[in-house]
Every structure is written in structure tokens, then in C-alpha cells.
Amino acid sequence: MTSFRPAPSWLADAVFYQIYPQSYADSGGDGIGDFNGITGHLDHLAWLGVNAVWLNPCFVSPFRDAGYDVSDYLNVAPRYGSNDELGKLVDEAGRHGIRVLLDLVAGHTSDEHPWFTASADDPDDHRYIWAPEGRPDGFVPSPGSRPGSYLPNFFDSQPALNFGYARENPAEPWRQSVDAEGPRANREALRSVMDHWLRLGVAGFRVDMASSLVKDDPGRRETSRLWSELRDWLDTAHPGAVLLSEWGEPEVSVPAGFHVDFFLQFGGPTDGLAMRSLWSNGEGTVDENWDPLDCFFDPSGRGSPRPFLDAWRQASTATRGSGFVSLPTANHDFSRLNCGPRTAEQLPAAFAFQLTWPTLPAIYYGDEIGMRYADGLPDKEGSVLGPRYNRAGSRTPMQWDDTENAGFSTAPADQLYLPVDPAPDRPTVAAQRSDETSLLHFVRRLVRLRTTTPELGSDGSVEVLHAGYPFVYVRGGRYLVVVNPQRNETSCAYASGSARPLEVSGVELDGGTITARGFGYGIFDLGHQGAALRRE
Ligand code: NOJ
């Protein structure tokens, strides 16, 4: 196994915040978010206490997959501003104590990228995966003078870059080895792209579809080898830079070289069960292939934290000392927390858990005020993936204030990237900022508690006392956390002792019993006696 340079120390205390640039803040009044808009709202992020921001792809693109179809990796999309404005955002963020990570779309380009248009006219070019004759399963007919067809990586408009195949197959003679010229050129290109943006001062990358690079790769062995090679290069060329993978299997991706992997709605042997078993309540974005499940954060109380705990134990054992696992509240491909039967009153318990668990928290923009997944939107830039899978519902404009268009822009509503929630009681940052009892203030206090309390961070131990309703655990031998995501009151036994409440709503510790009202949560400081707590 390769040994990598240790992760930069800031990562252990990271609280990530994901920004979908189209929808975050529109400084230009054209209805689409931009870099200057984000720069203008860094105060919000610094006030909230997050210390690293991940921006979805912001490069030149025809936007048939919202920017995940890059046609120029070295220049930003004009709709977001200029390369200099991105540089200014990175610098200003740094002054606010916030690092910026970009999205590296490593596995494919747009079919409008000059690499692809050239390849589609040149049968000797191997930057993409071409079958010289006919159209094998999954391939798409060549759009150029080159005969045959190419392999897409996601939509047809996203041709897969050729990183080779892990093994040969006589029935598919077009397969190239990972060390062929095309794959080597593509690996070199990834280094150049990373180098370009790291020189601008970004802190690293979230890597799109990181597990997809080498094809027919059992156990992802060759894909892992590729990332290990890139990490070795990064460790020398840019020792402070970090790589977060969209992979969903930390026990494979972190040993391969990623500093952080996400628990996602898909990925790994259980196809995303760790995350879905917490949040996915059958509404919002639903993949027809997912088995129905009762998630833990559901008023019905039919779920369990056990699938998450099993995945977490496995991942944390495999990554300890070498990398981290991140748990997002949501992302641009998945329902927001506030979705379906989960209403605003249920969100504090979810944040109390997410911000006190050792996974690195990632807050999806707008979740800090409880923005709701918007049903029934039209397809926008490739948002629809299936009959019940419209990602647009999680991509609506950040609800800054209550003026026309919720302050997103002065553009007429029909020019907005996506409509703003028209509900009169929609949450807004402005309203919540002036209300100390709001979700926004609560999330801020939790972020602060986490970042100022080492026991609550990624390095602190976790001892589970009750894996059910309520979910009860002790962090760092000292901080007791209780969450009851269901509607009904519930209780469990507890080795009593004195406990100082830090953030509590509807939880009582009394005479050897923990009682938690519906949707209650509590974080208590047990002092040094906490270490003596036993499972009852
Ligand atoms: C994963 C990204 O998160 C998603 O938004 C995108 O559509 C696909 N990868 C393809 O790049």
C-alpha cells in the first residue's frame, strides 16, 4: 500500500458548505448566480462558521448537465464571471477563513470540448473510448467523420475520457490498457487542470464520478492505482491540496488516495444505504431501483440508525489516520432535508446529529434555513434523471430575503434560473438572522460548538449507548447527544449523573431514564464523569 503525506490539519475540523453557483447569489441581475454574488455573501458563510466551500462546476460548458459537461477546463463560464473574479472570490474567502474547492469533472467532457470534436474526426485519436465499427451496447454513434461510436460516461453528451480498461476482452478489441497513449495523455491532462486552479489558490477539488475512470475494473483496482499516482504527484507538487471524492465507498477511495469521501445516495456494497437510511423518505429524488426503506429521520419512527452505524464503523476503521468520511445534509443530486413528510420542526434533530457525529459535516446551501425541496419543476439543464428523479427541486435560488424574487436578483421571475418557492412562509436568511430561535441560529451554534470542542470533532471517540429511538451516544467520553427524529415521545435507560445542557429541546435526563419528546434533541456536557458511563 502506498503511503501518502498526512492530510492537512485543517481538514479534521472542516465544516463544508456546498454552493450550487447558478442558484446561490445573483449580483448581475440576470437571474443566474455568479462569483461576485458568492463573494458578496461570504459574510453569511463566515458568520455561520463553515470553513470550506465546494463549488459545483463553474467552467465553460453548454450546460446540458448543469456544467458537468465541461468544454474548457481552464476557463470559467462567462455566466458566472471571469477567471479573475473567481480568483477574487478565492482570495476574499481566504480572508474570511474559508477555503474554496472546485469540482473536477475527471471522467468525461462535453461533446463540445475540442478534444472530443477533434477525436470525432480522427480515427487515430484515443482520448475517448471508440468502437471503430457498429454500435455496441451503451455506445453512441459518432457525430463526426470518424466511423463507429463512442462510450458516454453519463448523458450521451458526456463522452467518457479514455483511462483504459482493467482487462482485455476479445469481443471488444477496442479496449486499451491503462498505459496506452490516450490514457496517459488524459492522466497528464488531469494534472495540468489541477495545477492550473491550485496555482490560483483553490484548496482542492471534489472529484466527480471518481470511481468511474478505468472501465471494467473489478474492485476498482486500476482506478485506485490511477488516483494513488495522482495523489503522489499532488503530495509533491501541491502538498496542501485536498481531494474529496464522489465515490461513496470510503474504505476503497481513501486508501486509493482521496483525503475525504462522501456517504452518498449511491455507491459501495450497499448502494448508498448509509446516507439514504438516514434521510431518504421516498419523496423528492427517488431512483426506481432503490428498494423502499423507512429512513431514520422520519416522523413514523419505523427507521433505525443501524444501517448507517454499520457503514460508518466499517468506513471509519478503514480510513482512520489516513482520511475522512463526510456526511452531507443533501446535495445537488438528492432531495433536501426538508422534503416530503419531513417538515421544518424536524430539522433541528437532524442537524444535532449531523454536526455532532465524527463524519465531516457538509451543509448543502439553503439547508441551514430549511429550504424545501420544490416538487414539480420542469427539467432544467439535465436535472431530470427518472420519472421520480428531478434534481431541480434541490437547486432553487437561495432564499436570501423577502423582497421580490426572494432577493435572489432583480431579474423578472421568468428569467430566474429556477423559480423561488412562492410560499408566503418560505424560510429566508434575513428573517432567520433576526430571530435567535431560528434554525439558522441553531445551526450556527452547533457549528461553533463543534469547532470549539475537540471531543465533538472528527477525532473525538464515539460510544453508542442506544441505537434506536432515541439515538444516544457519547462523544469524547464527555458529551452526551440524544436525538429523537420520530413524532412520538420515547425513552431509554441511562446511567444517571449530572449533565450540563448545552443545546436541548424536549429531552430530559431523570432518575436513570432519558425521555425525548417527538423531534427532541439534546447535547449535554457530562464533565469528567462521562467516561464512567456504561451501556445500560
Ligand atoms: C455526478 C454529479 O454530481 C451529477 O450532478 C452529474 O450529473 C454526474 N456526476 C455527471 O457528471
JSON list of C-alpha atoms in Angstrom, two decimals, residues 28-236:
[
{"chain": "A", "resi": 28, "resn": "GLY", "atom": "CA", "xyz": [-25.65, 40.85, -12.04]},
{"chain": "A", "resi": 29, "resn": "GLY", "atom": "CA", "xyz": [-29.45, 40.76, -12.05]},
{"chain": "A", "resi": 30, "resn": "ASP", "atom": "CA", "xyz": [-29.64, 38.33, -14.98]},
{"chain": "A", "resi": 31, "resn": "GLY", "atom": "CA", "xyz": [-31.40, 35.64, -12.97]},
{"chain": "A", "resi": 32, "resn": "ILE", "atom": "CA", "xyz": [-28.34, 33.36, -12.67]},
{"chain": "A", "resi": 33, "resn": "GLY", "atom": "CA", "xyz": [-25.97, 33.28, -9.72]},
{"chain": "A", "resi": 34, "resn": "ASP", "atom": "CA", "xyz": [-22.36, 34.36, -10.16]},
{"chain": "A", "resi": 35, "resn": "PHE", "atom": "CA", "xyz": [-18.97, 34.60, -8.42]},
{"chain": "A", "resi": 36, "resn": "ASN", "atom": "CA", "xyz": [-19.44, 38.20, -7.31]},
{"chain": "A", "resi": 37, "resn": "GLY", "atom": "CA", "xyz": [-22.74, 37.18, -5.75]},
{"chain": "A", "resi": 38, "resn": "ILE", "atom": "CA", "xyz": [-20.96, 34.49, -3.74]},
{"chain": "A", "resi": 39, "resn": "THR", "atom": "CA", "xyz": [-18.18, 36.93, -2.78]},
{"chain": "A", "resi": 40, "resn": "GLY", "atom": "CA", "xyz": [-20.86, 39.34, -1.59]},
{"chain": "A", "resi": 41, "resn": "HIS", "atom": "CA", "xyz": [-22.25, 36.70, 0.75]},
{"chain": "A", "resi": 42, "resn": "LEU", "atom": "CA", "xyz": [-19.03, 35.46, 2.33]},
{"chain": "A", "resi": 43, "resn": "ASP", "atom": "CA", "xyz": [-20.11, 37.26, 5.48]},
{"chain": "A", "resi": 44, "resn": "HIS", "atom": "CA", "xyz": [-23.02, 34.85, 5.76]},
{"chain": "A", "resi": 45, "resn": "LEU", "atom": "CA", "xyz": [-20.68, 31.86, 5.47]},
{"chain": "A", "resi": 46, "resn": "ALA", "atom": "CA", "xyz": [-18.16, 33.27, 7.92]},
{"chain": "A", "resi": 47, "resn": "TRP", "atom": "CA", "xyz": [-20.96, 34.13, 10.36]},
{"chain": "A", "resi": 48, "resn": "LEU", "atom": "CA", "xyz": [-22.31, 30.60, 10.01]},
{"chain": "A", "resi": 49, "resn": "GLY", "atom": "CA", "xyz": [-18.83, 29.28, 10.79]},
{"chain": "A", "resi": 50, "resn": "VAL", "atom": "CA", "xyz": [-18.19, 26.98, 7.84]},
{"chain": "A", "resi": 51, "resn": "ASN", "atom": "CA", "xyz": [-14.56, 26.84, 6.78]},
{"chain": "A", "resi": 52, "resn": "ALA", "atom": "CA", "xyz": [-14.56, 25.21, 3.34]},
{"chain": "A", "resi": 53, "resn": "VAL", "atom": "CA", "xyz": [-16.81, 25.74, 0.36]},
{"chain": "A", "resi": 54, "resn": "TRP", "atom": "CA", "xyz": [-17.22, 23.37, -2.57]},
{"chain": "A", "resi": 55, "resn": "LEU", "atom": "CA", "xyz": [-18.50, 24.96, -5.78]},
{"chain": "A", "resi": 56, "resn": "ASN", "atom": "CA", "xyz": [-20.24, 22.82, -8.38]},
{"chain": "A", "resi": 57, "resn": "PRO", "atom": "CA", "xyz": [-18.55, 23.05, -11.80]},
{"chain": "A", "resi": 58, "resn": "CYS", "atom": "CA", "xyz": [-18.18, 26.62, -12.98]},
{"chain": "A", "resi": 59, "resn": "PHE", "atom": "CA", "xyz": [-16.31, 26.10, -16.25]},
{"chain": "A", "resi": 60, "resn": "VAL", "atom": "CA", "xyz": [-17.20, 26.80, -19.86]},
{"chain": "A", "resi": 61, "resn": "SER", "atom": "CA", "xyz": [-19.98, 24.42, -20.80]},
{"chain": "A", "resi": 62, "resn": "PRO", "atom": "CA", "xyz": [-23.05, 24.04, -22.99]},
{"chain": "A", "resi": 63, "resn": "PHE", "atom": "CA", "xyz": [-24.87, 23.22, -19.72]},
{"chain": "A", "resi": 64, "resn": "ARG", "atom": "CA", "xyz": [-26.63, 20.10, -20.85]},
{"chain": "A", "resi": 65, "resn": "ASP", "atom": "CA", "xyz": [-25.80, 18.67, -17.43]},
{"chain": "A", "resi": 66, "resn": "ALA", "atom": "CA", "xyz": [-25.67, 21.90, -15.43]},
{"chain": "A", "resi": 67, "resn": "GLY", "atom": "CA", "xyz": [-21.92, 22.31, -16.02]},
{"chain": "A", "resi": 68, "resn": "TYR", "atom": "CA", "xyz": [-20.89, 18.68, -15.53]},
{"chain": "A", "resi": 69, "resn": "ASP", "atom": "CA", "xyz": [-20.30, 18.79, -19.27]},
{"chain": "A", "resi": 70, "resn": "VAL", "atom": "CA", "xyz": [-17.13, 20.83, -19.45]},
{"chain": "A", "resi": 71, "resn": "SER", "atom": "CA", "xyz": [-15.97, 22.22, -22.78]},
{"chain": "A", "resi": 72, "resn": "ASP", "atom": "CA", "xyz": [-12.97, 24.17, -21.42]},
{"chain": "A", "resi": 73, "resn": "TYR", "atom": "CA", "xyz": [-11.37, 23.18, -18.11]},
{"chain": "A", "resi": 74, "resn": "LEU", "atom": "CA", "xyz": [-9.18, 26.24, -17.85]},
{"chain": "A", "resi": 75, "resn": "ASN", "atom": "CA", "xyz": [-11.75, 28.99, -18.16]},
{"chain": "A", "resi": 76, "resn": "VAL", "atom": "CA", "xyz": [-14.87, 29.74, -16.18]},
{"chain": "A", "resi": 77, "resn": "ALA", "atom": "CA", "xyz": [-18.33, 30.01, -17.71]},
{"chain": "A", "resi": 78, "resn": "PRO", "atom": "CA", "xyz": [-18.97, 33.66, -18.60]},
{"chain": "A", "resi": 79, "resn": "ARG", "atom": "CA", "xyz": [-22.35, 33.49, -16.87]},
{"chain": "A", "resi": 80, "resn": "TYR", "atom": "CA", "xyz": [-20.51, 33.22, -13.54]},
{"chain": "A", "resi": 81, "resn": "GLY", "atom": "CA", "xyz": [-17.98, 35.95, -14.27]},
{"chain": "A", "resi": 82, "resn": "SER", "atom": "CA", "xyz": [-14.30, 35.85, -15.17]},
{"chain": "A", "resi": 83, "resn": "ASN", "atom": "CA", "xyz": [-11.29, 33.83, -14.04]},
{"chain": "A", "resi": 84, "resn": "ASP", "atom": "CA", "xyz": [-10.17, 36.97, -12.20]},
{"chain": "A", "resi": 85, "resn": "GLU", "atom": "CA", "xyz": [-13.49, 37.18, -10.38]},
{"chain": "A", "resi": 86, "resn": "LEU", "atom": "CA", "xyz": [-13.10, 33.57, -9.31]},
{"chain": "A", "resi": 87, "resn": "GLY", "atom": "CA", "xyz": [-9.61, 34.49, -8.11]},
{"chain": "A", "resi": 88, "resn": "LYS", "atom": "CA", "xyz": [-11.08, 37.37, -6.15]},
{"chain": "A", "resi": 89, "resn": "LEU", "atom": "CA", "xyz": [-13.66, 35.06, -4.60]},
{"chain": "A", "resi": 90, "resn": "VAL", "atom": "CA", "xyz": [-10.91, 32.65, -3.54]},
{"chain": "A", "resi": 91, "resn": "ASP", "atom": "CA", "xyz": [-8.83, 35.47, -2.03]},
{"chain": "A", "resi": 92, "resn": "GLU", "atom": "CA", "xyz": [-11.75, 37.07, -0.21]},
{"chain": "A", "resi": 93, "resn": "ALA", "atom": "CA", "xyz": [-12.89, 33.70, 1.06]},
{"chain": "A", "resi": 94, "resn": "GLY", "atom": "CA", "xyz": [-9.37, 33.14, 2.39]},
{"chain": "A", "resi": 95, "resn": "ARG", "atom": "CA", "xyz": [-9.60, 36.43, 4.27]},
{"chain": "A", "resi": 96, "resn": "HIS", "atom": "CA", "xyz": [-12.82, 35.11, 5.83]},
{"chain": "A", "resi": 97, "resn": "GLY", "atom": "CA", "xyz": [-11.06, 31.89, 6.89]},
{"chain": "A", "resi": 98, "resn": "ILE", "atom": "CA", "xyz": [-12.83, 29.90, 4.18]},
{"chain": "A", "resi": 99, "resn": "ARG", "atom": "CA", "xyz": [-11.14, 27.60, 1.66]},
{"chain": "A", "resi": 100, "resn": "VAL", "atom": "CA", "xyz": [-12.61, 27.09, -1.79]},
{"chain": "A", "resi": 101, "resn": "LEU", "atom": "CA", "xyz": [-12.74, 23.74, -3.57]},
{"chain": "A", "resi": 102, "resn": "LEU", "atom": "CA", "xyz": [-13.70, 23.36, -7.22]},
{"chain": "A", "resi": 103, "resn": "ASP", "atom": "CA", "xyz": [-15.41, 20.46, -8.92]},
{"chain": "A", "resi": 104, "resn": "LEU", "atom": "CA", "xyz": [-13.13, 18.38, -11.13]},
{"chain": "A", "resi": 105, "resn": "VAL", "atom": "CA", "xyz": [-15.10, 16.50, -13.76]},
{"chain": "A", "resi": 106, "resn": "ALA", "atom": "CA", "xyz": [-12.48, 13.85, -14.35]},
{"chain": "A", "resi": 107, "resn": "GLY", "atom": "CA", "xyz": [-14.29, 11.08, -16.19]},
{"chain": "A", "resi": 108, "resn": "HIS", "atom": "CA", "xyz": [-15.80, 12.86, -19.18]},
{"chain": "A", "resi": 109, "resn": "THR", "atom": "CA", "xyz": [-16.05, 16.10, -21.09]},
{"chain": "A", "resi": 110, "resn": "SER", "atom": "CA", "xyz": [-18.82, 17.76, -23.04]},
{"chain": "A", "resi": 111, "resn": "ASP", "atom": "CA", "xyz": [-19.25, 16.55, -26.58]},
{"chain": "A", "resi": 112, "resn": "GLU", "atom": "CA", "xyz": [-18.45, 20.17, -27.48]},
{"chain": "A", "resi": 113, "resn": "HIS", "atom": "CA", "xyz": [-14.97, 20.01, -25.94]},
{"chain": "A", "resi": 114, "resn": "PRO", "atom": "CA", "xyz": [-12.33, 20.49, -28.65]},
{"chain": "A", "resi": 115, "resn": "TRP", "atom": "CA", "xyz": [-10.65, 17.25, -27.52]},
{"chain": "A", "resi": 116, "resn": "PHE", "atom": "CA", "xyz": [-13.82, 15.42, -28.44]},
{"chain": "A", "resi": 117, "resn": "THR", "atom": "CA", "xyz": [-14.65, 17.23, -31.66]},
{"chain": "A", "resi": 118, "resn": "ALA", "atom": "CA", "xyz": [-11.08, 16.52, -32.83]},
{"chain": "A", "resi": 119, "resn": "SER", "atom": "CA", "xyz": [-11.36, 12.91, -31.75]},
{"chain": "A", "resi": 120, "resn": "ALA", "atom": "CA", "xyz": [-14.65, 12.50, -33.61]},
{"chain": "A", "resi": 121, "resn": "ASP", "atom": "CA", "xyz": [-12.82, 13.37, -36.83]},
{"chain": "A", "resi": 122, "resn": "ASP", "atom": "CA", "xyz": [-9.60, 11.45, -36.26]},
{"chain": "A", "resi": 123, "resn": "PRO", "atom": "CA", "xyz": [-9.62, 7.63, -36.11]},
{"chain": "A", "resi": 124, "resn": "ASP", "atom": "CA", "xyz": [-6.10, 7.67, -34.62]},
{"chain": "A", "resi": 125, "resn": "ASP", "atom": "CA", "xyz": [-7.07, 9.75, -31.59]},
{"chain": "A", "resi": 126, "resn": "HIS", "atom": "CA", "xyz": [-7.60, 7.80, -28.36]},
{"chain": "A", "resi": 127, "resn": "ARG", "atom": "CA", "xyz": [-8.51, 10.39, -25.76]},
{"chain": "A", "resi": 128, "resn": "TYR", "atom": "CA", "xyz": [-12.04, 8.87, -25.73]},
{"chain": "A", "resi": 129, "resn": "ILE", "atom": "CA", "xyz": [-13.33, 5.31, -25.96]},
{"chain": "A", "resi": 130, "resn": "TRP", "atom": "CA", "xyz": [-14.29, 4.46, -29.53]},
{"chain": "A", "resi": 131, "resn": "ALA", "atom": "CA", "xyz": [-15.62, 1.29, -31.06]},
{"chain": "A", "resi": 132, "resn": "PRO", "atom": "CA", "xyz": [-14.47, 1.58, -34.68]},
{"chain": "A", "resi": 133, "resn": "GLU", "atom": "CA", "xyz": [-17.44, -0.25, -36.12]},
{"chain": "A", "resi": 134, "resn": "GLY", "atom": "CA", "xyz": [-21.11, -0.51, -35.30]},
{"chain": "A", "resi": 135, "resn": "ARG", "atom": "CA", "xyz": [-22.70, 0.46, -32.06]},
{"chain": "A", "resi": 136, "resn": "PRO", "atom": "CA", "xyz": [-22.07, -1.84, -29.09]},
{"chain": "A", "resi": 137, "resn": "ASP", "atom": "CA", "xyz": [-24.42, -1.65, -26.12]},
{"chain": "A", "resi": 138, "resn": "GLY", "atom": "CA", "xyz": [-24.30, 1.71, -24.41]},
{"chain": "A", "resi": 139, "resn": "PHE", "atom": "CA", "xyz": [-22.28, 3.37, -27.19]},
{"chain": "A", "resi": 140, "resn": "VAL", "atom": "CA", "xyz": [-23.42, 6.44, -29.13]},
{"chain": "A", "resi": 141, "resn": "PRO", "atom": "CA", "xyz": [-22.94, 6.97, -32.90]},
{"chain": "A", "resi": 142, "resn": "SER", "atom": "CA", "xyz": [-20.01, 9.16, -33.87]},
{"chain": "A", "resi": 143, "resn": "PRO", "atom": "CA", "xyz": [-21.07, 12.74, -34.56]},
{"chain": "A", "resi": 144, "resn": "GLY", "atom": "CA", "xyz": [-18.01, 13.33, -36.80]},
{"chain": "A", "resi": 145, "resn": "SER", "atom": "CA", "xyz": [-16.32, 11.89, -39.87]},
{"chain": "A", "resi": 146, "resn": "ARG", "atom": "CA", "xyz": [-14.80, 9.11, -37.78]},
{"chain": "A", "resi": 147, "resn": "PRO", "atom": "CA", "xyz": [-16.82, 5.92, -38.20]},
{"chain": "A", "resi": 148, "resn": "GLY", "atom": "CA", "xyz": [-18.15, 3.89, -35.27]},
{"chain": "A", "resi": 149, "resn": "SER", "atom": "CA", "xyz": [-19.39, 5.03, -31.89]},
{"chain": "A", "resi": 150, "resn": "TYR", "atom": "CA", "xyz": [-18.17, 6.33, -28.55]},
{"chain": "A", "resi": 151, "resn": "LEU", "atom": "CA", "xyz": [-18.83, 5.41, -24.93]},
{"chain": "A", "resi": 152, "resn": "PRO", "atom": "CA", "xyz": [-20.59, 8.09, -22.84]},
{"chain": "A", "resi": 153, "resn": "ASN", "atom": "CA", "xyz": [-19.99, 8.34, -19.10]},
{"chain": "A", "resi": 154, "resn": "PHE", "atom": "CA", "xyz": [-23.36, 9.76, -18.04]},
{"chain": "A", "resi": 155, "resn": "PHE", "atom": "CA", "xyz": [-25.58, 11.53, -20.58]},
{"chain": "A", "resi": 156, "resn": "ASP", "atom": "CA", "xyz": [-24.86, 10.91, -24.27]},
{"chain": "A", "resi": 157, "resn": "SER", "atom": "CA", "xyz": [-23.46, 14.44, -24.44]},
{"chain": "A", "resi": 158, "resn": "GLN", "atom": "CA", "xyz": [-20.73, 13.43, -21.94]},
{"chain": "A", "resi": 159, "resn": "PRO", "atom": "CA", "xyz": [-18.23, 11.19, -23.75]},
{"chain": "A", "resi": 160, "resn": "ALA", "atom": "CA", "xyz": [-16.05, 9.16, -21.37]},
{"chain": "A", "resi": 161, "resn": "LEU", "atom": "CA", "xyz": [-12.40, 10.11, -21.36]},
{"chain": "A", "resi": 162, "resn": "ASN", "atom": "CA", "xyz": [-10.26, 7.07, -22.06]},
{"chain": "A", "resi": 163, "resn": "PHE", "atom": "CA", "xyz": [-8.41, 5.96, -18.94]},
{"chain": "A", "resi": 164, "resn": "GLY", "atom": "CA", "xyz": [-8.19, 2.43, -20.29]},
{"chain": "A", "resi": 165, "resn": "TYR", "atom": "CA", "xyz": [-9.75, -0.88, -19.31]},
{"chain": "A", "resi": 166, "resn": "ALA", "atom": "CA", "xyz": [-8.54, -3.02, -16.43]},
{"chain": "A", "resi": 167, "resn": "ARG", "atom": "CA", "xyz": [-8.72, -6.16, -18.55]},
{"chain": "A", "resi": 168, "resn": "GLU", "atom": "CA", "xyz": [-8.94, -7.30, -22.12]},
{"chain": "A", "resi": 169, "resn": "ASN", "atom": "CA", "xyz": [-11.98, -8.83, -23.77]},
{"chain": "A", "resi": 170, "resn": "PRO", "atom": "CA", "xyz": [-11.57, -10.44, -27.22]},
{"chain": "A", "resi": 171, "resn": "ALA", "atom": "CA", "xyz": [-15.15, -9.44, -28.05]},
{"chain": "A", "resi": 172, "resn": "GLU", "atom": "CA", "xyz": [-14.23, -5.77, -27.51]},
{"chain": "A", "resi": 173, "resn": "PRO", "atom": "CA", "xyz": [-10.94, -5.31, -29.37]},
{"chain": "A", "resi": 174, "resn": "TRP", "atom": "CA", "xyz": [-11.10, -1.51, -28.97]},
{"chain": "A", "resi": 175, "resn": "ARG", "atom": "CA", "xyz": [-10.26, -1.77, -25.28]},
{"chain": "A", "resi": 176, "resn": "GLN", "atom": "CA", "xyz": [-6.96, -0.11, -24.44]},
{"chain": "A", "resi": 177, "resn": "SER", "atom": "CA", "xyz": [-4.73, -0.76, -21.46]},
{"chain": "A", "resi": 178, "resn": "VAL", "atom": "CA", "xyz": [-4.35, 1.85, -18.75]},
{"chain": "A", "resi": 179, "resn": "ASP", "atom": "CA", "xyz": [-0.84, 2.54, -20.00]},
{"chain": "A", "resi": 180, "resn": "ALA", "atom": "CA", "xyz": [-1.76, 3.21, -23.63]},
{"chain": "A", "resi": 181, "resn": "GLU", "atom": "CA", "xyz": [-1.07, 6.63, -25.05]},
{"chain": "A", "resi": 182, "resn": "GLY", "atom": "CA", "xyz": [-4.62, 8.04, -24.73]},
{"chain": "A", "resi": 183, "resn": "PRO", "atom": "CA", "xyz": [-4.98, 7.12, -21.03]},
{"chain": "A", "resi": 184, "resn": "ARG", "atom": "CA", "xyz": [-1.53, 8.52, -20.30]},
{"chain": "A", "resi": 185, "resn": "ALA", "atom": "CA", "xyz": [-2.42, 11.79, -22.05]},
{"chain": "A", "resi": 186, "resn": "ASN", "atom": "CA", "xyz": [-5.64, 12.02, -20.04]},
{"chain": "A", "resi": 187, "resn": "ARG", "atom": "CA", "xyz": [-3.87, 11.45, -16.73]},
{"chain": "A", "resi": 188, "resn": "GLU", "atom": "CA", "xyz": [-1.42, 14.17, -17.69]},
{"chain": "A", "resi": 189, "resn": "ALA", "atom": "CA", "xyz": [-4.35, 16.45, -18.58]},
{"chain": "A", "resi": 190, "resn": "LEU", "atom": "CA", "xyz": [-5.89, 15.93, -15.12]},
{"chain": "A", "resi": 191, "resn": "ARG", "atom": "CA", "xyz": [-2.63, 17.04, -13.56]},
{"chain": "A", "resi": 192, "resn": "SER", "atom": "CA", "xyz": [-2.50, 20.18, -15.73]},
{"chain": "A", "resi": 193, "resn": "VAL", "atom": "CA", "xyz": [-6.07, 21.13, -14.89]},
{"chain": "A", "resi": 194, "resn": "MET", "atom": "CA", "xyz": [-5.48, 20.65, -11.16]},
{"chain": "A", "resi": 195, "resn": "ASP", "atom": "CA", "xyz": [-2.22, 22.54, -11.32]},
{"chain": "A", "resi": 196, "resn": "HIS", "atom": "CA", "xyz": [-3.86, 25.46, -13.12]},
{"chain": "A", "resi": 197, "resn": "TRP", "atom": "CA", "xyz": [-6.51, 26.04, -10.47]},
{"chain": "A", "resi": 198, "resn": "LEU", "atom": "CA", "xyz": [-4.34, 25.21, -7.48]},
{"chain": "A", "resi": 199, "resn": "ARG", "atom": "CA", "xyz": [-2.00, 27.97, -8.63]},
{"chain": "A", "resi": 200, "resn": "LEU", "atom": "CA", "xyz": [-4.96, 30.32, -8.38]},
{"chain": "A", "resi": 201, "resn": "GLY", "atom": "CA", "xyz": [-5.21, 29.45, -4.70]},
{"chain": "A", "resi": 202, "resn": "VAL", "atom": "CA", "xyz": [-8.03, 26.93, -4.52]},
{"chain": "A", "resi": 203, "resn": "ALA", "atom": "CA", "xyz": [-7.68, 24.39, -1.72]},
{"chain": "A", "resi": 204, "resn": "GLY", "atom": "CA", "xyz": [-8.51, 21.29, -3.75]},
{"chain": "A", "resi": 205, "resn": "PHE", "atom": "CA", "xyz": [-11.25, 19.51, -5.62]},
{"chain": "A", "resi": 206, "resn": "ARG", "atom": "CA", "xyz": [-14.38, 17.49, -5.26]},
{"chain": "A", "resi": 207, "resn": "VAL", "atom": "CA", "xyz": [-13.87, 14.86, -7.96]},
{"chain": "A", "resi": 208, "resn": "ASP", "atom": "CA", "xyz": [-16.93, 13.94, -9.97]},
{"chain": "A", "resi": 209, "resn": "MET", "atom": "CA", "xyz": [-17.64, 10.22, -10.53]},
{"chain": "A", "resi": 210, "resn": "ALA", "atom": "CA", "xyz": [-14.17, 9.43, -9.21]},
{"chain": "A", "resi": 211, "resn": "SER", "atom": "CA", "xyz": [-14.74, 5.69, -9.29]},
{"chain": "A", "resi": 212, "resn": "SER", "atom": "CA", "xyz": [-15.71, 5.66, -12.97]},
{"chain": "A", "resi": 213, "resn": "LEU", "atom": "CA", "xyz": [-12.40, 6.25, -14.68]},
{"chain": "A", "resi": 214, "resn": "VAL", "atom": "CA", "xyz": [-10.95, 2.86, -15.62]},
{"chain": "A", "resi": 215, "resn": "LYS", "atom": "CA", "xyz": [-13.57, 0.65, -17.25]},
{"chain": "A", "resi": 216, "resn": "ASP", "atom": "CA", "xyz": [-14.38, -2.97, -16.40]},
{"chain": "A", "resi": 217, "resn": "ASP", "atom": "CA", "xyz": [-12.32, -2.64, -13.25]},
{"chain": "A", "resi": 218, "resn": "PRO", "atom": "CA", "xyz": [-13.28, -5.25, -10.63]},
{"chain": "A", "resi": 219, "resn": "GLY", "atom": "CA", "xyz": [-12.68, -3.94, -7.12]},
{"chain": "A", "resi": 220, "resn": "ARG", "atom": "CA", "xyz": [-11.71, -0.60, -8.75]},
{"chain": "A", "resi": 221, "resn": "ARG", "atom": "CA", "xyz": [-8.09, -1.70, -8.53]},
{"chain": "A", "resi": 222, "resn": "GLU", "atom": "CA", "xyz": [-6.83, 0.16, -11.60]},
{"chain": "A", "resi": 223, "resn": "THR", "atom": "CA", "xyz": [-8.94, 3.23, -10.84]},
{"chain": "A", "resi": 224, "resn": "SER", "atom": "CA", "xyz": [-7.43, 3.24, -7.35]},
{"chain": "A", "resi": 225, "resn": "ARG", "atom": "CA", "xyz": [-3.94, 2.93, -8.83]},
{"chain": "A", "resi": 226, "resn": "LEU", "atom": "CA", "xyz": [-4.66, 5.94, -11.04]},
{"chain": "A", "resi": 227, "resn": "TRP", "atom": "CA", "xyz": [-5.73, 8.07, -8.06]},
{"chain": "A", "resi": 228, "resn": "SER", "atom": "CA", "xyz": [-2.77, 6.91, -5.99]},
{"chain": "A", "resi": 229, "resn": "GLU", "atom": "CA", "xyz": [-0.46, 8.09, -8.77]},
{"chain": "A", "resi": 230, "resn": "LEU", "atom": "CA", "xyz": [-2.23, 11.47, -8.86]},
{"chain": "A", "resi": 231, "resn": "ARG", "atom": "CA", "xyz": [-2.12, 11.79, -5.09]},
{"chain": "A", "resi": 232, "resn": "ASP", "atom": "CA", "xyz": [1.62, 11.09, -5.12]},
{"chain": "A", "resi": 233, "resn": "TRP", "atom": "CA", "xyz": [2.04, 13.86, -7.64]},
{"chain": "A", "resi": 234, "resn": "LEU", "atom": "CA", "xyz": [-0.20, 16.20, -5.63]},
{"chain": "A", "resi": 235, "resn": "ASP", "atom": "CA", "xyz": [1.65, 15.46, -2.39]},
{"chain": "A", "resi": 236, "resn": "THR", "atom": "CA", "xyz": [4.82, 16.77, -4.01]}
]
